[in-house]
Coordinates of C-alpha atoms in Angstrom, one line a residue:
M1 CA -12.0 21.3 -6.1
D2 CA -8.8 19.6 -7.3
F3 CA -6.0 20.1 -9.8
T4 CA -3.8 17.5 -11.5
W5 CA -0.2 17.9 -12.7
K6 CA 2.0 15.4 -14.4
I7 CA 5.6 15.4 -15.5
G8 CA 6.9 12.8 -17.9
G9 CA 10.1 11.9 -19.6
A10 CA 12.7 9.1 -19.9
Q11 CA 13.8 7.2 -16.8
G12 CA 17.0 8.8 -15.6
E13 CA 15.9 12.4 -16.4
G14 CA 14.9 13.2 -12.8
I15 CA 11.2 12.7 -13.2
D16 CA 10.8 11.3 -9.7
S17 CA 12.7 14.0 -8.0
A18 CA 10.8 16.7 -9.8
G19 CA 7.5 15.1 -8.9
E20 CA 8.5 14.7 -5.3
T21 CA 9.6 18.3 -5.2
F22 CA 6.3 19.5 -6.6
A23 CA 4.1 17.3 -4.4
L24 CA 6.0 18.0 -1.2
T25 CA 5.9 21.8 -1.8
L26 CA 2.2 21.8 -2.3
S27 CA 1.8 19.6 0.7
R28 CA 3.8 22.0 2.9
M29 CA 1.7 24.9 1.6
G30 CA -1.3 23.2 3.2
Y31 CA -3.0 21.4 0.3
H32 CA -4.1 17.8 0.3
V33 CA -2.0 15.8 -2.2
F34 CA -2.0 12.3 -3.7
A35 CA 1.0 11.4 -5.9
H36 CA 1.3 8.4 -8.1
R37 CA 4.5 7.2 -9.9
H38 CA 4.4 5.3 -13.2
Y39 CA 7.6 3.7 -14.3
Q40 CA 8.9 0.7 -16.3
S41 CA 11.1 -2.1 -15.0
L42 CA 14.2 -0.5 -16.5
I43 CA 17.2 1.2 -14.8
K44 CA 17.4 3.8 -17.5
G45 CA 15.2 4.7 -20.5
G46 CA 11.6 3.9 -21.2
H47 CA 8.7 6.3 -20.4
T48 CA 8.1 7.3 -16.8
N49 CA 5.8 9.9 -15.3
Y50 CA 4.8 11.3 -11.9
K51 CA 1.3 12.6 -11.4
V52 CA 0.2 14.8 -8.5
R53 CA -3.4 15.6 -7.6
V54 CA -3.8 18.7 -5.4
A55 CA -7.1 19.4 -3.6
D56 CA -8.6 21.5 -0.9
Q57 CA -9.9 18.4 0.8
P58 CA -8.5 14.9 1.3
V59 CA -8.0 12.8 -1.8
R60 CA -7.5 9.1 -2.0
H61 CA -6.4 8.4 -5.6
H62 CA -4.6 10.1 -8.5
G63 CA -7.7 11.1 -10.4
D64 CA -9.0 10.4 -13.9
R65 CA -8.2 13.7 -15.6
L66 CA -5.1 15.8 -16.1
D67 CA -4.9 19.6 -16.1
L68 CA -1.2 20.3 -16.9
L69 CA 1.2 18.0 -18.6
V70 CA 4.9 18.7 -18.5
A71 CA 6.7 16.7 -21.2
L72 CA 10.4 16.4 -21.2
D73 CA 10.3 14.2 -24.3
G74 CA 8.0 13.3 -27.2
P75 CA 6.7 10.0 -25.8
S76 CA 5.4 11.8 -22.7
I77 CA 3.0 13.7 -25.0
T78 CA 2.1 10.6 -27.0
H79 CA 1.3 8.5 -23.9
N80 CA -0.5 11.2 -21.9
L81 CA -2.2 13.7 -24.2
A82 CA -5.5 11.9 -24.1
E83 CA -5.7 12.3 -20.4
L84 CA -5.8 16.1 -20.5
R85 CA -9.1 17.8 -19.9
P86 CA -10.4 20.2 -22.6
G87 CA -8.8 23.5 -21.7
G88 CA -5.8 21.9 -20.2
A89 CA -2.2 22.7 -21.2
V90 CA 1.1 21.1 -22.2
L91 CA 4.6 22.5 -21.4
C92 CA 7.1 20.9 -23.8
E93 CA 10.2 21.2 -25.8
P94 CA 9.6 23.2 -29.1
A95 CA 10.6 20.2 -31.1
H96 CA 7.7 18.2 -29.7
A97 CA 5.0 20.9 -29.8
A98 CA 3.6 19.4 -33.0
L99 CA 2.6 16.3 -31.2
A100 CA 0.3 18.3 -29.0
S101 CA -1.6 19.6 -32.0
A102 CA -3.5 16.3 -32.0
R103 CA -5.6 17.9 -29.2
P104 CA -6.7 21.4 -30.5
D105 CA -8.7 21.8 -27.3
V106 CA -5.6 22.1 -25.2
T107 CA -2.9 24.8 -25.1
C108 CA 0.7 24.1 -25.9
W109 CA 3.4 26.2 -24.4
P110 CA 6.9 25.4 -25.9
I111 CA 10.0 26.0 -23.7
S112 CA 13.5 24.8 -24.3
F113 CA 14.1 22.9 -21.0
G114 CA 17.3 21.3 -22.3
S115 CA 18.8 24.5 -23.8
V116 CA 18.2 26.4 -20.6
A117 CA 19.7 23.6 -18.5
S118 CA 22.7 23.3 -20.8
D119 CA 23.4 27.0 -20.5
L120 CA 23.7 26.4 -16.8
G121 CA 26.2 23.6 -17.3
S122 CA 24.1 20.4 -16.9
A123 CA 21.4 18.9 -19.1
I124 CA 20.0 17.1 -16.0
L125 CA 18.8 20.4 -14.7
K126 CA 16.0 20.5 -17.2
N127 CA 13.6 18.9 -14.7
A128 CA 14.2 22.0 -12.4
V129 CA 13.6 24.3 -15.4
A130 CA 10.3 22.5 -16.0
L131 CA 9.3 22.8 -12.4
G132 CA 10.0 26.6 -12.5
A133 CA 7.8 27.0 -15.6
S134 CA 5.1 24.9 -13.9
A135 CA 5.2 27.1 -10.9
A136 CA 4.8 30.3 -13.0
V137 CA 1.9 28.9 -14.9
L138 CA 0.2 28.2 -11.6
G139 CA 1.0 31.5 -10.0
L140 CA 3.3 30.0 -7.4
S141 CA 6.2 31.9 -5.9
P142 CA 9.7 30.5 -6.3
S143 CA 10.2 31.0 -2.6
S144 CA 7.6 28.2 -2.0
F145 CA 10.0 25.7 -3.5
T146 CA 13.3 26.8 -1.9
G147 CA 13.0 24.9 1.3
V148 CA 12.1 21.6 -0.5
F149 CA 15.0 22.0 -2.9
R150 CA 17.4 22.5 0.0
G151 CA 16.1 19.5 1.9
Q152 CA 16.1 17.3 -1.1
F153 CA 19.7 18.0 -2.1
A154 CA 21.2 18.6 1.3
D155 CA 23.4 15.6 1.0
K156 CA 24.8 16.7 -2.4
G157 CA 26.2 20.0 -1.3
E158 CA 25.5 23.7 -1.7
G159 CA 26.6 23.6 -5.4
V160 CA 23.9 21.2 -6.4
I161 CA 21.3 23.2 -4.4
T162 CA 22.3 26.4 -6.0
S163 CA 22.3 25.1 -9.6
N164 CA 18.9 23.6 -9.2
L165 CA 17.5 26.8 -7.7
E166 CA 19.0 28.8 -10.5
A167 CA 17.5 26.4 -13.1
F168 CA 14.1 26.7 -11.4
Q169 CA 14.3 30.5 -11.5
R170 CA 15.2 30.5 -15.2
G171 CA 12.2 28.4 -16.0
H172 CA 9.9 30.5 -13.8
A173 CA 11.1 33.7 -15.3
Y174 CA 10.7 32.5 -18.9
A175 CA 7.1 31.3 -18.4
S176 CA 6.3 34.5 -16.5
E177 CA 7.6 36.7 -19.3
Q178 CA 5.4 34.8 -21.8
G179 CA 2.4 35.5 -19.7
W180 CA 1.4 31.8 -19.5
R181 CA -1.2 31.2 -16.9
L182 CA -3.5 28.1 -16.7
V183 CA -7.2 28.8 -15.8
P184 CA -8.7 27.3 -13.7
G185 CA -5.5 26.6 -11.8
L186 CA -4.9 25.4 -8.3
P187 CA -7.8 25.4 -5.9
A188 CA -7.8 27.9 -3.1
L189 CA -5.9 26.8 0.0
P190 CA -8.0 25.1 2.6
E191 CA -9.5 27.6 5.1
L192 CA -7.5 26.0 7.9
P193 CA -4.3 24.8 6.1
R194 CA -2.3 22.4 8.3
R195 CA 0.9 20.6 8.2
H196 CA 0.6 17.1 6.9
L197 CA 2.8 14.1 6.8
F198 CA 3.5 13.2 3.2
M199 CA 4.2 9.5 2.9
S200 CA 3.6 6.2 1.0
G201 CA 2.0 3.0 2.1
N202 CA 5.4 1.4 2.3
D203 CA 6.7 4.2 4.5
A204 CA 3.7 3.8 6.8
L205 CA 4.1 0.0 7.0
A206 CA 7.7 0.3 8.1
L207 CA 6.8 3.0 10.7
G208 CA 3.9 0.9 12.0
A209 CA 6.2 -2.1 12.4
L210 CA 8.7 0.0 14.2
A211 CA 6.0 1.4 16.5
A212 CA 4.8 -2.2 17.3
G213 CA 8.3 -3.1 18.5
C214 CA 9.5 -5.0 15.4
R215 CA 13.2 -5.2 15.6
F216 CA 14.0 -7.8 12.9
L217 CA 13.4 -7.8 9.2
A218 CA 14.7 -10.4 6.8
A219 CA 14.0 -9.8 3.2
Y220 CA 15.3 -10.1 -0.4
P221 CA 15.0 -7.0 -2.5
I222 CA 12.0 -7.0 -4.8
T223 CA 9.9 -4.3 -6.4
P224 CA 7.7 -2.9 -5.0
A225 CA 8.4 -4.0 -1.5
T226 CA 12.0 -3.0 -1.1
D227 CA 11.1 0.5 0.2
I228 CA 10.0 -1.2 3.5
M229 CA 13.5 -2.7 3.9
Y230 CA 15.2 0.6 3.2
R231 CA 13.0 2.4 5.7
L232 CA 13.6 -0.1 8.5
I233 CA 17.4 0.0 7.9
R234 CA 17.2 3.7 8.7
Y235 CA 14.9 3.3 11.6
F236 CA 16.9 0.5 13.2
E237 CA 20.1 2.5 13.1
R238 CA 18.4 4.9 15.4
F239 CA 16.1 2.7 17.5
G240 CA 17.9 -0.6 17.4
G241 CA 17.2 -3.7 15.4
A242 CA 18.5 -5.7 12.5
V243 CA 17.8 -6.0 8.8
V244 CA 19.2 -9.0 7.0
Q245 CA 19.2 -9.2 3.2
A246 CA 18.8 -12.9 2.8
E247 CA 19.9 -14.9 -0.2
D248 CA 16.3 -15.4 -1.3
E249 CA 12.8 -15.2 0.0
L250 CA 12.7 -18.7 1.4
A251 CA 15.7 -17.9 3.6
A252 CA 14.1 -14.6 4.5
I253 CA 10.9 -16.0 6.0
N254 CA 12.8 -18.7 7.8
M255 CA 15.0 -16.2 9.4
A256 CA 12.0 -14.2 10.5
I257 CA 10.4 -17.3 11.9
G258 CA 13.6 -18.1 13.8
A259 CA 13.7 -14.6 15.3
A260 CA 10.0 -14.8 16.2
F261 CA 10.5 -18.2 17.9
A262 CA 13.3 -16.6 19.9
G263 CA 10.9 -13.9 21.1
V264 CA 11.7 -11.0 18.8
R265 CA 8.9 -9.3 16.9
A266 CA 10.0 -10.2 13.4
M267 CA 8.7 -9.8 9.9
T268 CA 9.5 -10.3 6.2
S269 CA 8.4 -8.2 3.3
T270 CA 8.1 -9.2 -0.3
S271 CA 6.1 -9.2 -3.5
G272 CA 4.3 -11.9 -5.6
P273 CA 7.1 -14.1 -6.8
G274 CA 8.9 -13.9 -3.4
F275 CA 5.7 -14.7 -1.6
S276 CA 5.3 -17.8 -3.7
L277 CA 8.7 -19.0 -2.5
M278 CA 7.6 -18.6 1.1
M279 CA 4.7 -21.1 1.0
E280 CA 6.4 -24.1 2.7
A281 CA 7.7 -21.9 5.5
L282 CA 4.3 -20.4 5.9
G283 CA 3.1 -23.8 6.9
L284 CA 6.1 -24.2 9.3
A285 CA 5.0 -21.1 11.1
G286 CA 1.4 -22.5 11.2
I287 CA 2.2 -25.9 12.6
A288 CA 4.9 -24.6 15.0
E289 CA 2.5 -21.8 16.0
I290 CA 5.2 -19.1 15.7
P291 CA 3.9 -15.6 15.3
V292 CA 5.4 -14.1 12.2
V293 CA 4.3 -11.1 10.0
I294 CA 4.6 -11.3 6.2
V295 CA 3.9 -8.2 4.0
D296 CA 3.0 -8.9 0.4
V297 CA 3.1 -5.8 -1.7
Q298 CA 1.4 -7.2 -4.8
R299 CA 2.4 -6.5 -8.4
G300 CA 1.3 -7.8 -11.7
G301 CA 1.9 -11.6 -12.1
P302 CA 2.4 -14.4 -12.5
S303 CA 6.1 -15.1 -12.2
T304 CA 8.1 -11.9 -13.0
G305 CA 4.9 -10.6 -14.7
L306 CA 4.7 -6.8 -14.5
P307 CA 7.3 -5.9 -11.8
T308 CA 6.5 -2.2 -11.7
K309 CA 2.7 -2.3 -12.2
T310 CA -0.1 -2.9 -9.7
E311 CA -2.5 -5.8 -9.3
Q312 CA -4.5 -7.7 -6.7
G313 CA -3.8 -11.2 -8.0
D314 CA -2.3 -12.8 -4.9
L315 CA -5.5 -12.9 -2.8
N316 CA -6.2 -16.6 -3.3
E317 CA -2.5 -17.4 -2.6
M318 CA -2.7 -15.4 0.6
L319 CA -5.9 -17.1 1.7
Y320 CA -5.1 -20.7 0.7
G321 CA -1.3 -20.9 -0.1
S322 CA 0.8 -23.6 1.6
H323 CA 0.0 -27.2 1.8
G324 CA -2.4 -28.6 4.4
D325 CA -4.8 -26.6 6.5
I326 CA -3.3 -24.0 8.7
P327 CA -5.0 -21.0 10.3
R328 CA -3.7 -17.6 9.1
I329 CA -4.9 -14.1 9.4
V330 CA -5.0 -11.9 6.2
I331 CA -5.6 -8.2 6.6
A332 CA -5.8 -5.6 3.9
P333 CA -5.0 -1.9 4.6
A334 CA -6.8 0.5 2.3
T335 CA -5.1 3.8 3.0
V336 CA -1.7 5.1 4.1
E337 CA -3.1 5.5 7.6
D338 CA -4.3 1.9 7.5
C339 CA -0.8 0.8 6.5
F340 CA 0.6 2.2 9.8
A341 CA -2.2 0.9 12.0
Y342 CA -2.5 -2.5 10.4
A343 CA 1.2 -3.1 10.4
A344 CA 1.3 -2.4 14.2
E345 CA -1.8 -4.6 14.8
A346 CA -0.4 -7.4 12.7
F347 CA 2.2 -8.1 15.4
N348 CA -0.4 -8.1 18.1
L349 CA -2.6 -10.5 16.2
A350 CA 0.3 -12.8 15.4
E351 CA 1.2 -13.1 19.0
R352 CA -2.3 -13.2 20.3
Y353 CA -3.3 -16.1 18.0
Q354 CA 0.2 -17.6 17.6
T355 CA -0.1 -17.8 13.8
P356 CA 1.2 -16.1 10.7
V357 CA -0.3 -12.8 9.8
I358 CA -0.2 -11.6 6.2
V359 CA -0.6 -7.9 5.4
A360 CA -2.0 -7.6 1.9
S361 CA -0.8 -4.4 0.2
D362 CA -0.1 -3.7 -3.5
M363 CA 2.1 -1.4 -5.6
Y364 CA -0.5 1.4 -5.9
L365 CA -1.0 1.6 -2.2
G366 CA 2.7 0.8 -1.3
Q367 CA 4.4 3.4 -3.6
S368 CA 1.8 6.2 -4.0
R369 CA 2.3 9.0 -1.6
A370 CA -0.4 11.0 0.1
T371 CA -0.8 13.7 2.7
V372 CA -2.1 12.3 6.0
D373 CA -2.7 13.8 9.4
P374 CA -0.2 13.0 12.1
L375 CA -0.4 9.4 13.0
S376 CA -1.7 8.2 16.4
F377 CA 0.7 6.0 18.2
Q378 CA -2.1 4.9 20.6
V379 CA -3.1 2.2 18.0
A380 CA 0.4 0.7 18.5
A381 CA -0.2 -0.5 22.0
V382 CA 1.7 -3.8 22.3
D383 CA -0.2 -7.1 23.1
R384 CA 2.2 -10.0 23.3
G385 CA -0.5 -12.6 23.8
W386 CA -0.4 -15.5 26.3
L387 CA 3.1 -15.7 27.6
V388 CA 4.0 -17.8 30.6
S389 CA 5.9 -16.1 33.4
N390 CA 9.0 -17.5 35.1
E391 CA 6.9 -17.9 38.3
E392 CA 4.3 -19.9 36.5
L393 CA 7.0 -22.2 35.0
A394 CA 8.5 -22.7 38.4
A395 CA 5.1 -23.8 39.7
V396 CA 4.9 -26.4 37.0
G397 CA 8.2 -27.7 38.3
T398 CA 9.5 -29.6 35.2
R399 CA 12.4 -28.9 32.8
E400 CA 10.1 -29.3 29.8
Y401 CA 7.0 -27.3 29.2
P402 CA 3.8 -28.5 27.3
R403 CA 3.9 -25.7 24.9
Y404 CA 1.2 -27.2 22.6
Q405 CA -1.2 -28.2 25.4
V406 CA -4.7 -28.6 24.1
T407 CA -6.9 -25.8 25.2
A408 CA -10.6 -24.9 24.7
T409 CA -9.6 -21.8 22.7
G410 CA -6.9 -23.5 20.7
I411 CA -4.3 -21.0 21.9
S412 CA -1.6 -22.5 24.2
P413 CA 0.5 -20.6 26.7
R414 CA 3.8 -19.8 25.1
T415 CA 7.3 -19.7 26.5
I416 CA 10.4 -17.9 25.2
P417 CA 13.7 -19.8 24.8
G418 CA 15.9 -19.2 27.8
Q419 CA 13.1 -19.2 30.4
P420 CA 13.9 -21.7 33.2
G421 CA 11.7 -24.8 32.8
G422 CA 10.3 -23.5 29.5
R423 CA 12.1 -25.9 27.1
Y424 CA 10.1 -27.4 24.3
V425 CA 10.7 -28.6 20.7
A426 CA 9.5 -26.6 17.7
L427 CA 9.4 -28.4 14.4
G428 CA 7.5 -28.8 11.2
N429 CA 6.3 -32.3 12.0
E430 CA 3.1 -33.1 13.8
H431 CA 3.8 -33.3 17.5
D432 CA 2.5 -33.9 21.0
D433 CA 2.1 -31.1 23.5
R434 CA 5.8 -30.8 24.2
G435 CA 6.6 -30.6 20.5
Y436 CA 8.0 -34.2 20.1
E437 CA 7.2 -35.7 16.7
I438 CA 4.2 -38.1 16.7
E439 CA 2.1 -40.0 14.1
D440 CA -0.6 -41.5 16.3
P441 CA -4.1 -40.6 15.0
P442 CA -5.6 -39.3 18.3
T443 CA -2.8 -36.9 19.0
R444 CA -2.8 -35.7 15.4
I445 CA -6.5 -35.1 15.5
A446 CA -6.2 -33.2 18.8
Q447 CA -3.5 -30.9 17.5
V448 CA -5.2 -30.3 14.2
Q449 CA -8.4 -29.4 15.9
K450 CA -6.6 -27.3 18.5
R451 CA -5.0 -25.1 15.8
A452 CA -8.3 -24.9 13.8
R453 CA -10.1 -23.5 16.9
K454 CA -7.7 -20.6 17.5
L455 CA -9.4 -18.1 15.2
D456 CA -13.0 -18.9 16.3
G457 CA -13.1 -16.0 18.6
F458 CA -11.1 -13.7 16.4
R459 CA -11.2 -10.0 17.4
S460 CA -9.4 -6.9 16.4
D461 CA -10.1 -3.3 17.5
V462 CA -8.0 -1.9 14.7
V463 CA -8.8 -4.0 11.5
K464 CA -12.1 -2.7 10.2
N465 CA -14.6 -3.5 7.4
R466 CA -15.9 -0.1 6.3
Y467 CA -19.4 0.6 5.1
V468 CA -21.0 3.8 3.9
G469 CA -24.3 4.3 2.2
P470 CA -28.0 3.4 2.6
Q471 CA -28.8 0.1 4.4
D472 CA -30.6 -1.3 1.3
P473 CA -28.6 0.1 -1.6
D474 CA -29.6 -0.4 -5.2
V475 CA -25.9 -1.1 -5.9
L476 CA -23.4 -2.3 -3.4
L477 CA -19.8 -1.7 -4.4
V478 CA -17.4 -4.1 -2.6
G479 CA -13.6 -3.8 -2.7
W480 CA -10.4 -4.4 -0.7
G481 CA -7.1 -2.7 -0.4
S482 CA -6.0 0.1 -2.7
T483 CA -9.3 0.3 -4.6
Y484 CA -10.7 2.2 -1.6
G485 CA -10.1 5.7 -3.0
P486 CA -11.6 5.2 -6.5
I487 CA -14.6 3.3 -5.1
R488 CA -15.3 6.0 -2.5
E489 CA -15.4 8.7 -5.2
A490 CA -17.3 6.5 -7.6
R491 CA -20.0 6.0 -5.0
E492 CA -20.3 9.7 -4.5
A493 CA -20.5 10.3 -8.2
L494 CA -23.2 7.6 -8.5
Q495 CA -25.2 9.2 -5.7
A496 CA -25.1 12.5 -7.7
F497 CA -26.5 10.6 -10.7
G498 CA -29.4 9.4 -8.5
V499 CA -28.1 5.9 -7.9
R500 CA -28.5 4.7 -4.3
A501 CA -25.1 3.2 -3.9
G502 CA -23.3 1.7 -0.9
H503 CA -19.6 0.9 -0.4
L504 CA -18.3 -2.0 1.6
H505 CA -14.6 -2.3 1.9
L506 CA -13.0 -5.3 3.5
G507 CA -10.1 -4.9 5.9
L508 CA -10.3 -8.4 7.2
L509 CA -10.1 -11.2 4.6
S510 CA -9.2 -14.2 6.8
P511 CA -10.9 -15.4 8.9
F512 CA -13.7 -14.3 6.6
P513 CA -16.2 -12.0 8.5
A514 CA -19.3 -13.7 7.1
G515 CA -21.5 -12.5 9.9
E516 CA -20.8 -8.9 9.0
V517 CA -20.4 -9.1 5.2
C518 CA -23.2 -11.5 4.1
P519 CA -26.1 -9.4 5.6
R520 CA -24.8 -6.4 3.7
I521 CA -24.8 -8.5 0.5
A522 CA -28.3 -9.7 1.2
M523 CA -29.6 -6.2 1.6
A524 CA -28.4 -5.0 -1.8
R525 CA -30.3 -5.3 -5.1
R526 CA -27.1 -5.6 -7.1
V527 CA -23.5 -6.2 -6.0
V528 CA -20.5 -5.0 -8.0
V529 CA -17.2 -6.3 -6.8
V530 CA -14.3 -4.0 -7.8
E531 CA -10.8 -5.6 -8.0
Q532 CA -7.7 -5.7 -10.0
A533 CA -7.4 -9.4 -11.1
I534 CA -8.9 -11.1 -14.1
T535 CA -10.5 -14.0 -12.2
G536 CA -12.3 -11.8 -9.6
Q537 CA -10.8 -13.5 -6.6
L538 CA -12.7 -11.4 -4.1
A539 CA -16.0 -12.1 -5.9
G540 CA -15.2 -15.8 -5.6
L541 CA -14.6 -15.4 -1.9
L542 CA -18.0 -13.7 -1.4
K543 CA -19.8 -16.4 -3.4
R544 CA -18.1 -19.1 -1.3
H545 CA -19.4 -17.5 1.9
C546 CA -22.6 -15.6 1.0
E547 CA -25.7 -16.8 -0.9
A548 CA -25.9 -14.2 -3.6
H549 CA -24.4 -15.6 -6.7
D550 CA -27.0 -14.3 -9.1
R551 CA -26.6 -10.7 -7.9
I552 CA -22.8 -10.5 -7.9
T553 CA -20.9 -9.1 -10.9
S554 CA -17.4 -7.9 -11.2
C555 CA -15.7 -4.6 -12.2
L556 CA -12.2 -5.8 -13.1
R557 CA -9.0 -4.2 -14.3
Y558 CA -5.8 -6.1 -14.8
D559 CA -3.6 -4.1 -17.2
G560 CA -1.3 -2.8 -14.5
V561 CA -3.0 0.6 -14.5
P562 CA -4.7 1.6 -11.2
L563 CA -8.5 1.7 -11.4
L564 CA -10.2 4.9 -12.5
L565 CA -13.4 6.3 -11.3
E566 CA -14.9 6.0 -14.8
D567 CA -14.1 2.3 -14.8
I568 CA -16.4 1.8 -11.8
V569 CA -19.2 4.1 -12.9
R570 CA -19.3 2.4 -16.3
A571 CA -19.6 -1.0 -14.7
V572 CA -22.4 0.1 -12.4
R573 CA -24.4 1.7 -15.2
E574 CA -24.2 -1.6 -17.1
V575 CA -26.0 -3.5 -14.3
A576 CA -28.1 -0.8 -12.6

């Protein structure tokens, strides 16, 4: 059983802090929580909302329906009223109550958030008043919220904490006096409530990088990837490391490549437009065989596009971007837990295969927050790949080292600058085994083929392609990244309708795992590829590698809104 709550208002009215307080409180009570933030690319003004789904079992997306809407302004009702389930309720200013009359099947409870807040000396406190009224409607004690308020405003002093708590109490008391109570309300607490972590995909990515030993990040601020930079600034202050805000994304990736060349585990994080600027440097890391990690938290494109809305439109760029042929690894976390584990594994893969690794996230995964069990640091065991020891270099007995020597696996033993006898040249030109620039065809061919071989034996114990369902499903749902939650619940709903559905979710996109994916495709009667891009880039990838063109159709959404369960169910019913 689950329950969904949403608070909406103008940006700058404390919508995010109210949503965070509600979600964190319910998480600490022992509920499973998924929280999604909707906002416009404006500093102040424009509609914003924060939706929280509360359940007695793990949830992986924000849900299709809405039970309780808290509207601090009129547009919040206009934009979100249709989402309410029959029997749901609206808490709103009396002046906006008439807007709710468009839905006679929902209850409207008017309360003067602004007047109560102004009586307490600050109109900004109306979000706390609204929280208090919400708590009363759901039968929650004010004491449940006290600790979260204190933690949230600890840096702002006791006065701010006290005023927010008082505003909360006023809202709670007013709603209680009116006898407002929403039925059905919150689900019962899980039988064995436990303390969860409550974090976003971006939080987990930064923590995974830290656990992997990353100690250098160069980035240029860009929505929705900037959270990763902010997190690592805080972590590096405690554990050591450096964050550089570069002048642009081209500089950022080149700084990360330089640090990785010097032996430091290094990364850069960005979003679509910034990732496009990195293409030439991506090739540099490929030909110089420098292990660097790049995180692309996708948003709606192209160009500036939809800066604060989600999309999966960068897949082809991640797979094929940059000129020439270079090996690269592209991995796609699907959950917050994946973000942690995949970020840590990305550094191992980059050093094991001496090639760029791209972590494909997106705004929905990166900025939504969810309750997760404590993370296992066992997945963060460090593997630095084939490094040459000082003793081995001494045995070679020369001042220069054949860093790019041709091997059967395509992976050459690597030295770190400063090792005696380990000197070599690293550059973007084609080169011989010591790194010196060449143009003779035999050497060029040998080096190109060497690099092309390095992913032939690709392996990862962490990056997984998930499958659940019958071996020969009537409908196979295929997705990648943040669509995992909606597809998972859609499959369960289809099963309940009698549709034999399977769900294949790709964590590895390059090198493409054809040996694992194509047999799954072959066993399904119909294949529906679920993704958030108009051209169906994942469907195109499947058609390139698997012979099933006539059985593959797409379920697409590209309006910046995360996929809903009903989108997927509708698409399946059209083909089943």
